[in-house]
Structure formats: structure tokens, C-alpha cells
Coordinates of C-alpha atoms in Angstrom, one line a residue:
X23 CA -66.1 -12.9 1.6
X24 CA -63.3 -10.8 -0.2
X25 CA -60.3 -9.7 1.1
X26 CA -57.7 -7.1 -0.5
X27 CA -54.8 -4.9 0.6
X28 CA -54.6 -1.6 -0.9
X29 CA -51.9 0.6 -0.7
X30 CA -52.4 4.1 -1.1
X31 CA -50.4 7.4 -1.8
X32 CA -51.6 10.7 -0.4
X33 CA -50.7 14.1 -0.6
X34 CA -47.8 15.5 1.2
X35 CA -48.8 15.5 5.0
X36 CA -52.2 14.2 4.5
X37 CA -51.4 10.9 5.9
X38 CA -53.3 11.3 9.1
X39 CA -56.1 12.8 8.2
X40 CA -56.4 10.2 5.3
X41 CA -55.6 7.7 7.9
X42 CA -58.6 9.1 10.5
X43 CA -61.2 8.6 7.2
X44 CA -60.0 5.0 6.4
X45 CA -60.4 4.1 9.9
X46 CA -64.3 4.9 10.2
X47 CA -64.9 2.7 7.4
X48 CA -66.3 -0.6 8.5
X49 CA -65.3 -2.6 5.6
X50 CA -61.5 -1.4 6.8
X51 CA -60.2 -4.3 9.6
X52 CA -56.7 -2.6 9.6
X53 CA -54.5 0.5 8.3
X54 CA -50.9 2.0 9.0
X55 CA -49.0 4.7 8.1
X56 CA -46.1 3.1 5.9
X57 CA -43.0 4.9 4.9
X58 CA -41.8 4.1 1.2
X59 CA -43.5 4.2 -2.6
X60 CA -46.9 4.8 -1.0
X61 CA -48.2 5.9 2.6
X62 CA -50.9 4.1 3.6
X63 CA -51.7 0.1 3.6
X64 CA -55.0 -0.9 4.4
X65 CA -56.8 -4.7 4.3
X66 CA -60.0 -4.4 3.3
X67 CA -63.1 -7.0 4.3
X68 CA -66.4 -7.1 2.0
X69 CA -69.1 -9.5 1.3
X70 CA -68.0 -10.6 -2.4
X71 CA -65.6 -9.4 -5.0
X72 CA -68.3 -6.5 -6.3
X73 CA -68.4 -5.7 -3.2
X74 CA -64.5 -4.9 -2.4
X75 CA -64.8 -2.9 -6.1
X76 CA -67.1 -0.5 -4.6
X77 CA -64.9 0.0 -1.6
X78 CA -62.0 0.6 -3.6
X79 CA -63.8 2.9 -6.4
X80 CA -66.6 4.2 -4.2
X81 CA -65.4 5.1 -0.9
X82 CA -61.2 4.7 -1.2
X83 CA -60.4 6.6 -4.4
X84 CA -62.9 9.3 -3.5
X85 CA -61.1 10.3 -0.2
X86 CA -60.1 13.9 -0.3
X87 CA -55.8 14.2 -1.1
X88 CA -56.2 10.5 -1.7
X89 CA -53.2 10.3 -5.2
X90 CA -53.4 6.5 -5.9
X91 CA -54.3 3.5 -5.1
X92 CA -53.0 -0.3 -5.9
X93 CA -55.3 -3.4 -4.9
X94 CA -54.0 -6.6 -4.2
X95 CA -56.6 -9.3 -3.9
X96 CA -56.2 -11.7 -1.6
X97 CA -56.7 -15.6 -3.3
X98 CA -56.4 -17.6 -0.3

């Protein structure tokens, strides 16, 4: 099982809609509106490391007013 969190920047006042997106993933367990750097944190559950790449490139990054992303893998 692989775990990351991934914080991600959105365009201005897209936060809730980006928010509504993330949350009908299954593979996101939890997200909040953060204020700071970026605007969004998200941990992210998949079966294996691949896995949590195609989260991240597939269905994250491709979000609509999604800016950036950074992923921190969890080790332990």
C-alpha cells in the first residue's frame, strides 16, 4: 500500500470546486482547504507506488484550474 500527501495550488477561487473533485476520488481518504504557499492538502491511498503515480499524474494534475502539485511520499 502507498501513501502520499500532495499539496496542491489552484486558481484563484477555485478551491472548492477543486476540493468537491478531489473528494469523489476514492483513492483520496482526506482533503482541506489550507491557507498559505498552496491551497489544498490531500493524503492519498493506492495499492503500490505505480499506483499513487497515476493518481498524482492521471487524475490530480489533470483537474480543471488545478496550478501545481508537490508529492510527499509517505516511508513509514
Amino acid at each position: 500500500m502507498g501513501f502520499a500527501y500532495v499539496l496542491i495550488g489552484v486558481e484563484i477561487g477555485a478551491t472548492e470546486e477543486v476540493l468537491r473533485e478531489l473528494r469523489g476520488m476514492p483513492e483520496v481518504k482526506e482533503s482541506y482547504g489550507v491557507y498559505g504557499v498552496y491551497d489544498i492538502i490531500v493524503k492519498v491511498e493506492a495499492e503500490d507506488m505505480s499506483s499513487l503515480k497515476d493518481v498524482v499524474s492521471s487524475k490530480i494534475r489533470r483537474i480543471d484550474r488545478v496550478r501545481n502539485t508537490v508529492t510527499m511520499i509517505i516511508s513509514e
